[in-house]
């Protein structure tokens, strides 16, 4: 981060991704859940994910590019060390992730990818989460759906605006 160039050989990435998947699967088995992962750089690894786990299902949150860039800029401004990046680096990374995601998802069978509109998710998280759970064939308790919806509900800032309503690079005091 924030590089968009490959930093390690593809075989190293493949091995580390396999280890990561195996660890997530063990954790899911132990918890009695299904394995999942949310990490933006996985957009660069869709082909490897399909190679290693051909039955993978993908959930794509379709968020407007400028909001995505703003979110990354805001998070980076709060970070320290190697997680900190300039607004220009954040924009370059976010655009590269979007391109990789778009190209990678084009190769995923339609029945194994789910697109969620970000605005709908933040406006009505309960119905989106309920619909997604049903689409994935998950038996989910009402309290679990409510907890999942709460995770994605936008938080208002101290000044009452949602983060996506602010110009890029602006933060509240």
mmCIF file of C-alpha atoms in Angstrom:
data_model
loop_
_atom_site.group_PDB
_atom_site.id
_atom_site.type_symbol
_atom_site.label_atom_id
_atom_site.label_comp_id
_atom_site.label_asym_id
_atom_site.label_seq_id
_atom_site.Cartn_x
_atom_site.Cartn_y
_atom_site.Cartn_z
ATOM 1 C CA UNK A 1 0.000 0.000 0.000
ATOM 2 C CA UNK A 2 -0.368 2.335 -1.840
ATOM 3 C CA UNK A 3 1.569 0.644 -4.646
ATOM 4 C CA UNK A 4 -0.297 -0.815 -7.597
ATOM 5 C CA UNK A 5 2.734 -2.703 -8.898
ATOM 6 C CA UNK A 6 3.362 -6.334 -7.974
ATOM 7 C CA UNK A 7 5.844 -6.380 -5.085
ATOM 8 C CA UNK A 8 6.391 -10.144 -4.841
ATOM 9 C CA UNK A 9 6.572 -12.968 -7.399
ATOM 10 C CA UNK A 10 3.225 -14.444 -8.468
ATOM 11 C CA UNK A 11 4.113 -17.811 -6.883
ATOM 12 C CA UNK A 12 4.637 -16.099 -3.532
ATOM 13 C CA UNK A 13 1.280 -14.351 -3.894
ATOM 14 C CA UNK A 14 -0.384 -17.656 -4.826
ATOM 15 C CA UNK A 15 1.130 -19.440 -1.810
ATOM 16 C CA UNK A 16 0.261 -16.650 0.629
ATOM 17 C CA UNK A 17 -3.260 -16.363 -0.755
ATOM 18 C CA UNK A 18 -3.745 -20.129 -0.375
ATOM 19 C CA UNK A 19 -2.541 -19.874 3.246
ATOM 20 C CA UNK A 20 -4.899 -16.956 3.875
ATOM 21 C CA UNK A 21 -7.850 -18.847 2.356
ATOM 22 C CA UNK A 22 -7.036 -21.966 4.388
ATOM 23 C CA UNK A 23 -6.875 -19.936 7.605
ATOM 24 C CA UNK A 24 -10.223 -18.243 6.849
ATOM 25 C CA UNK A 25 -11.797 -21.625 6.054
ATOM 26 C CA UNK A 26 -10.537 -23.134 9.332
ATOM 27 C CA UNK A 27 -11.861 -20.149 11.242
ATOM 28 C CA UNK A 28 -15.257 -20.428 9.508
ATOM 29 C CA UNK A 29 -15.439 -24.163 10.234
ATOM 30 C CA UNK A 30 -14.613 -23.530 13.893
ATOM 31 C CA UNK A 31 -17.273 -20.790 14.136
ATOM 32 C CA UNK A 32 -19.849 -22.675 12.092
ATOM 33 C CA UNK A 33 -20.008 -19.896 9.483
ATOM 34 C CA UNK A 34 -18.898 -19.476 5.892
ATOM 35 C CA UNK A 35 -15.529 -18.153 4.830
ATOM 36 C CA UNK A 36 -15.322 -14.620 3.530
ATOM 37 C CA UNK A 37 -12.855 -11.843 3.079
ATOM 38 C CA UNK A 38 -12.944 -8.107 2.472
ATOM 39 C CA UNK A 39 -9.635 -6.676 1.468
ATOM 40 C CA UNK A 40 -9.411 -4.186 -1.409
ATOM 41 C CA UNK A 41 -6.214 -5.641 -2.873
ATOM 42 C CA UNK A 42 -8.109 -8.885 -3.549
ATOM 43 C CA UNK A 43 -9.395 -7.006 -6.618
ATOM 44 C CA UNK A 44 -5.927 -7.603 -8.098
ATOM 45 C CA UNK A 45 -6.226 -11.337 -7.336
ATOM 46 C CA UNK A 46 -9.595 -12.365 -8.752
ATOM 47 C CA UNK A 47 -7.960 -14.739 -11.253
ATOM 48 C CA UNK A 48 -5.899 -16.352 -8.491
ATOM 49 C CA UNK A 49 -8.969 -16.668 -6.275
ATOM 50 C CA UNK A 50 -10.790 -18.439 -9.108
ATOM 51 C CA UNK A 51 -7.788 -20.688 -9.697
ATOM 52 C CA UNK A 52 -7.481 -21.619 -6.018
ATOM 53 C CA UNK A 53 -11.217 -21.710 -5.208
ATOM 54 C CA UNK A 54 -13.151 -22.147 -8.473
ATOM 55 C CA UNK A 55 -16.531 -22.033 -6.712
ATOM 56 C CA UNK A 56 -15.835 -18.662 -5.076
ATOM 57 C CA UNK A 57 -18.689 -16.188 -4.922
ATOM 58 C CA UNK A 58 -18.023 -12.475 -5.154
ATOM 59 C CA UNK A 59 -19.966 -9.634 -3.597
ATOM 60 C CA UNK A 60 -19.274 -6.350 -5.333
ATOM 61 C CA UNK A 61 -20.231 -3.067 -3.707
ATOM 62 C CA UNK A 62 -20.786 -0.588 -6.524
ATOM 63 C CA UNK A 63 -19.777 2.693 -4.920
ATOM 64 C CA UNK A 64 -19.245 5.884 -6.922
ATOM 65 C CA UNK A 65 -15.545 6.338 -7.676
ATOM 66 C CA UNK A 66 -15.257 9.798 -6.113
ATOM 67 C CA UNK A 67 -16.781 8.536 -2.847
ATOM 68 C CA UNK A 68 -14.351 5.608 -2.834
ATOM 69 C CA UNK A 69 -11.402 7.896 -3.386
ATOM 70 C CA UNK A 70 -12.606 10.295 -0.674
ATOM 71 C CA UNK A 71 -13.000 7.412 1.779
ATOM 72 C CA UNK A 72 -9.470 6.166 1.103
ATOM 73 C CA UNK A 73 -8.027 9.686 1.382
ATOM 74 C CA UNK A 74 -9.813 10.192 4.725
ATOM 75 C CA UNK A 75 -8.631 6.840 6.115
ATOM 76 C CA UNK A 76 -5.093 7.435 4.905
ATOM 77 C CA UNK A 77 -4.963 10.873 6.536
ATOM 78 C CA UNK A 78 -5.661 9.181 9.883
ATOM 79 C CA UNK A 79 -3.073 6.440 9.329
ATOM 80 C CA UNK A 80 0.557 6.278 10.304
ATOM 81 C CA UNK A 81 3.570 4.663 8.700
ATOM 82 C CA UNK A 82 3.204 2.579 5.549
ATOM 83 C CA UNK A 83 -0.606 2.961 5.533
ATOM 84 C CA UNK A 84 -0.368 6.707 4.975
ATOM 85 C CA UNK A 85 -0.607 7.901 1.371
ATOM 86 C CA UNK A 86 -1.053 11.172 -0.471
ATOM 87 C CA UNK A 87 -4.433 11.989 -2.034
ATOM 88 C CA UNK A 88 -2.862 11.425 -5.457
ATOM 89 C CA UNK A 89 -1.610 7.962 -4.442
ATOM 90 C CA UNK A 90 -5.035 7.132 -3.023
ATOM 91 C CA UNK A 91 -6.750 8.144 -6.239
ATOM 92 C CA UNK A 92 -4.306 6.158 -8.381
ATOM 93 C CA UNK A 93 -4.756 3.093 -6.183
ATOM 94 C CA UNK A 94 -8.551 3.342 -6.091
ATOM 95 C CA UNK A 95 -8.769 3.680 -9.876
ATOM 96 C CA UNK A 96 -6.413 0.702 -10.361
ATOM 97 C CA UNK A 97 -8.481 -1.400 -7.930
ATOM 98 C CA UNK A 98 -11.662 -0.487 -9.801
ATOM 99 C CA UNK A 99 -10.139 -1.431 -13.160
ATOM 100 C CA UNK A 100 -8.800 -4.747 -11.821
ATOM 101 C CA UNK A 101 -12.145 -5.519 -10.165
ATOM 102 C CA UNK A 102 -14.101 -4.717 -13.321
ATOM 103 C CA UNK A 103 -11.826 -6.850 -15.514
ATOM 104 C CA UNK A 104 -11.699 -9.714 -13.003
ATOM 105 C CA UNK A 105 -15.434 -9.821 -12.337
ATOM 106 C CA UNK A 106 -16.090 -9.938 -16.081
ATOM 107 C CA UNK A 107 -14.597 -13.462 -15.964
ATOM 108 C CA UNK A 108 -16.746 -14.612 -13.031
ATOM 109 C CA UNK A 109 -19.953 -16.485 -13.904
ATOM 110 C CA UNK A 110 -23.056 -14.367 -13.334
ATOM 111 C CA UNK A 111 -24.505 -16.786 -10.788
ATOM 112 C CA UNK A 112 -21.423 -16.356 -8.575
ATOM 113 C CA UNK A 113 -21.275 -12.576 -8.374
ATOM 114 C CA UNK A 114 -23.588 -10.224 -6.535
ATOM 115 C CA UNK A 115 -23.636 -6.479 -7.082
ATOM 116 C CA UNK A 116 -24.885 -4.172 -4.354
ATOM 117 C CA UNK A 117 -25.466 -0.489 -5.034
ATOM 118 C CA UNK A 118 -23.658 1.450 -2.300
ATOM 119 C CA UNK A 119 -26.345 4.143 -2.044
ATOM 120 C CA UNK A 120 -29.047 1.533 -1.554
ATOM 121 C CA UNK A 121 -26.881 -0.282 0.995
ATOM 122 C CA UNK A 122 -26.435 2.840 3.110
ATOM 123 C CA UNK A 123 -30.041 4.010 2.663
ATOM 124 C CA UNK A 124 -31.687 0.679 3.477
ATOM 125 C CA UNK A 125 -29.117 -1.723 4.915
ATOM 126 C CA UNK A 126 -31.717 -4.063 6.413
ATOM 127 C CA UNK A 127 -33.366 -4.951 3.101
ATOM 128 C CA UNK A 128 -30.053 -5.182 1.230
ATOM 129 C CA UNK A 129 -28.511 -7.480 3.861
ATOM 130 C CA UNK A 130 -31.669 -9.603 3.980
ATOM 131 C CA UNK A 131 -31.760 -9.899 0.179
ATOM 132 C CA UNK A 132 -28.060 -10.788 -0.008
ATOM 133 C CA UNK A 133 -28.388 -13.461 2.666
ATOM 134 C CA UNK A 134 -31.313 -14.986 0.759
ATOM 135 C CA UNK A 135 -29.390 -14.834 -2.547
ATOM 136 C CA UNK A 136 -26.464 -16.646 -0.945
ATOM 137 C CA UNK A 137 -28.770 -19.252 0.580
ATOM 138 C CA UNK A 138 -27.821 -18.363 4.134
ATOM 139 C CA UNK A 139 -30.059 -19.104 7.091
ATOM 140 C CA UNK A 140 -29.568 -15.998 9.203
ATOM 141 C CA UNK A 141 -31.249 -15.072 12.492
ATOM 142 C CA UNK A 142 -32.993 -11.714 12.789
ATOM 143 C CA UNK A 143 -30.409 -10.476 15.323
ATOM 144 C CA UNK A 144 -27.592 -11.409 12.903
ATOM 145 C CA UNK A 145 -29.253 -9.475 10.079
ATOM 146 C CA UNK A 146 -29.686 -6.475 12.376
ATOM 147 C CA UNK A 147 -26.019 -6.640 13.436
ATOM 148 C CA UNK A 148 -24.878 -6.890 9.813
ATOM 149 C CA UNK A 149 -27.058 -3.936 8.817
ATOM 150 C CA UNK A 150 -25.639 -1.874 11.691
ATOM 151 C CA UNK A 151 -22.096 -2.525 10.433
ATOM 152 C CA UNK A 152 -22.827 -0.842 7.119
ATOM 153 C CA UNK A 153 -25.103 1.924 8.354
ATOM 154 C CA UNK A 154 -23.324 5.233 7.697
ATOM 155 C CA UNK A 155 -22.137 7.031 10.763
ATOM 156 C CA UNK A 156 -22.724 10.760 10.905
ATOM 157 C CA UNK A 157 -19.841 13.004 11.757
ATOM 158 C CA UNK A 158 -19.663 15.494 14.601
ATOM 159 C CA UNK A 159 -21.102 18.140 12.301
ATOM 160 C CA UNK A 160 -23.951 15.916 11.195
ATOM 161 C CA UNK A 161 -22.847 15.189 7.621
ATOM 162 C CA UNK A 162 -22.112 11.782 6.199
ATOM 163 C CA UNK A 163 -18.477 11.308 5.124
ATOM 164 C CA UNK A 164 -19.482 10.934 1.432
ATOM 165 C CA UNK A 165 -21.108 14.405 1.522
ATOM 166 C CA UNK A 166 -17.770 16.144 2.117
ATOM 167 C CA UNK A 167 -15.306 17.240 -0.583
ATOM 168 C CA UNK A 168 -12.274 15.003 -1.162
ATOM 169 C CA UNK A 169 -9.618 15.518 1.502
ATOM 170 C CA UNK A 170 -11.938 17.325 3.945
ATOM 171 C CA UNK A 171 -12.369 16.009 7.443
ATOM 172 C CA UNK A 172 -14.486 17.190 10.291
ATOM 173 C CA UNK A 173 -12.847 18.716 13.333
#
